[in-house]
Amino acid sequence: MTLIDSTPVKVSRRAKATAGPGVPGRRGLRRHFRRYWQLWVMAAPAIAFVAVFAYVPMYGIQLAFREFDFSAGLTGGEWVGLKYFRQFFESPQFWTLMRNTVVISVTTLVVGFIAPIALALLVNQVIGPRRKKFLQTATYLPHFISIVVIVGMLQVFLSPSSGLITRFLEGIGITGVNFLGDTSAFVPVYVISEVWQHCGWNSIIYLAALASVDTQLYEAAKIDGAGRLSIVRHIDFPALVPTMIVLLILNMGGVLNAGFEKIFLMQNPLNLGVSEVISTYVYKIGILSNQFSYATAIGLFNTAINFVFLVVTNQIAKRVSNTSLW
């Protein structure tokens, strides 16, 4: 019979100090930076970029609680508290903006989340490396097209007078369709074009997850007589679940951040009732109308809602699947 010694082992101070880069030790950060200064030098540009463009501008959040005065600067205006938040909540456009933003954002999130997964599963089933590379390249190239060019293409294809798609529909007997001006067609056109542009690019991370699956699992499944659908259901899809959860959490952090540039370029007086979202309204109120405090309050409200969605989704994912960001 073997006895296991349960005497606690004392770890020396030197061993603690040399435990690794994540644990500096008792001698403080000086020794840590002296040993791993090369890593910190490599990370310095990224840290500086995030600090300058993400954290320093947060100083202007106080504009949401002040009466902005050009002569007094950011901190010299009169403190008005939640005045502009109440003004936005009581505005007749509040519910219209919220409805439009939620409809466009949630629809884009749902369709844009499912489409890359389906595309990655399909590409993974393509036989032959050349065919697979060609299909990958053809699907992710639209991601690099400028948004201005995309909207220009939509105007060329969907123009009510000379659009290619409009002419085709007229040839089969469907007339009087104005995709760019019809309020019921704006959201489908936006979502379909958004998925077409970014679906291939977003599927790359899923293809990377599928590439890490052990090939012996596929061989064993084929020996057992499993077809392609069974392989996708029992091998490929479970391998994507952790990646799907992480990306869903990240996407929920921007659930109300409907794409400003594309929506703004697609707007016209005919579809303004369904295309006016929080981001475009903030631009018009803040930049064009010079109501900086009011626009800051609206933007801060939008960010707070996104943060709540991020935290709630992360906690739900942590309890259900034990996968989370923190």
Tab-separated table of N, CA, C and O in Angstrom, residues 33 36-49:
chain	number	residue	atom	x	y	z
A	33	PHE	N	8.606	44.104	-15.645
A	33	PHE	CA	8.866	44.869	-16.861
A	33	PHE	C	10.307	44.696	-17.331
A	33	PHE	O	10.578	44.728	-18.532
A	36	TYR	N	10.192	41.223	-19.156
A	36	TYR	CA	9.325	41.070	-20.316
A	36	TYR	C	9.096	42.391	-21.047
A	36	TYR	O	8.050	42.602	-21.645
A	37	TRP	N	10.092	43.257	-21.041
A	37	TRP	CA	9.916	44.572	-21.657
A	37	TRP	C	9.710	44.463	-23.166
A	37	TRP	O	9.028	45.310	-23.781
A	38	GLN	N	10.255	43.411	-23.804
A	38	GLN	CA	10.055	43.276	-25.247
A	38	GLN	C	8.579	43.084	-25.594
A	38	GLN	O	8.071	43.644	-26.581
A	39	LEU	N	7.880	42.293	-24.777
A	39	LEU	CA	6.461	42.065	-25.030
A	39	LEU	C	5.650	43.345	-24.846
A	39	LEU	O	4.718	43.619	-25.607
A	40	TRP	N	6.013	44.117	-23.831
A	40	TRP	CA	5.297	45.367	-23.596
A	40	TRP	C	5.580	46.387	-24.701
A	40	TRP	O	4.696	47.174	-25.051
A	41	VAL	N	6.766	46.376	-25.257
A	41	VAL	CA	7.080	47.269	-26.378
A	41	VAL	C	6.241	46.896	-27.599
A	41	VAL	O	5.733	47.765	-28.320
A	42	MET	N	6.077	45.606	-27.830
A	42	MET	CA	5.247	45.170	-28.955
A	42	MET	C	3.783	45.554	-28.754
A	42	MET	O	3.076	45.903	-29.711
A	43	ALA	N	3.303	45.490	-27.504
A	43	ALA	CA	1.901	45.812	-27.230
A	43	ALA	C	1.652	47.305	-27.068
A	43	ALA	O	0.486	47.733	-27.076
A	44	ALA	N	2.710	48.103	-26.933
A	44	ALA	CA	2.549	49.538	-26.667
A	44	ALA	C	1.742	50.260	-27.738
A	44	ALA	O	0.852	51.063	-27.403
A	45	PRO	N	1.994	50.058	-29.055
A	45	PRO	CA	1.180	50.777	-30.055
A	45	PRO	C	-0.310	50.469	-29.951
A	45	PRO	O	-1.141	51.376	-30.064
A	46	ALA	N	-0.646	49.196	-29.731
A	46	ALA	CA	-2.066	48.843	-29.605
A	46	ALA	C	-2.675	49.464	-28.353
A	46	ALA	O	-3.810	49.974	-28.380
A	47	ILE	N	-1.927	49.440	-27.254
A	47	ILE	CA	-2.429	50.044	-26.017
A	47	ILE	C	-2.625	51.544	-26.194
A	47	ILE	O	-3.632	52.119	-25.760
A	48	ALA	N	-1.670	52.197	-26.854
A	48	ALA	CA	-1.780	53.637	-27.087
A	48	ALA	C	-2.968	53.955	-27.994
A	48	ALA	O	-3.691	54.939	-27.766
A	49	PHE	N	-3.173	53.132	-29.014
A	49	PHE	CA	-4.294	53.361	-29.932
A	49	PHE	C	-5.622	53.279	-29.189
A	49	PHE	O	-6.496	54.142	-29.350
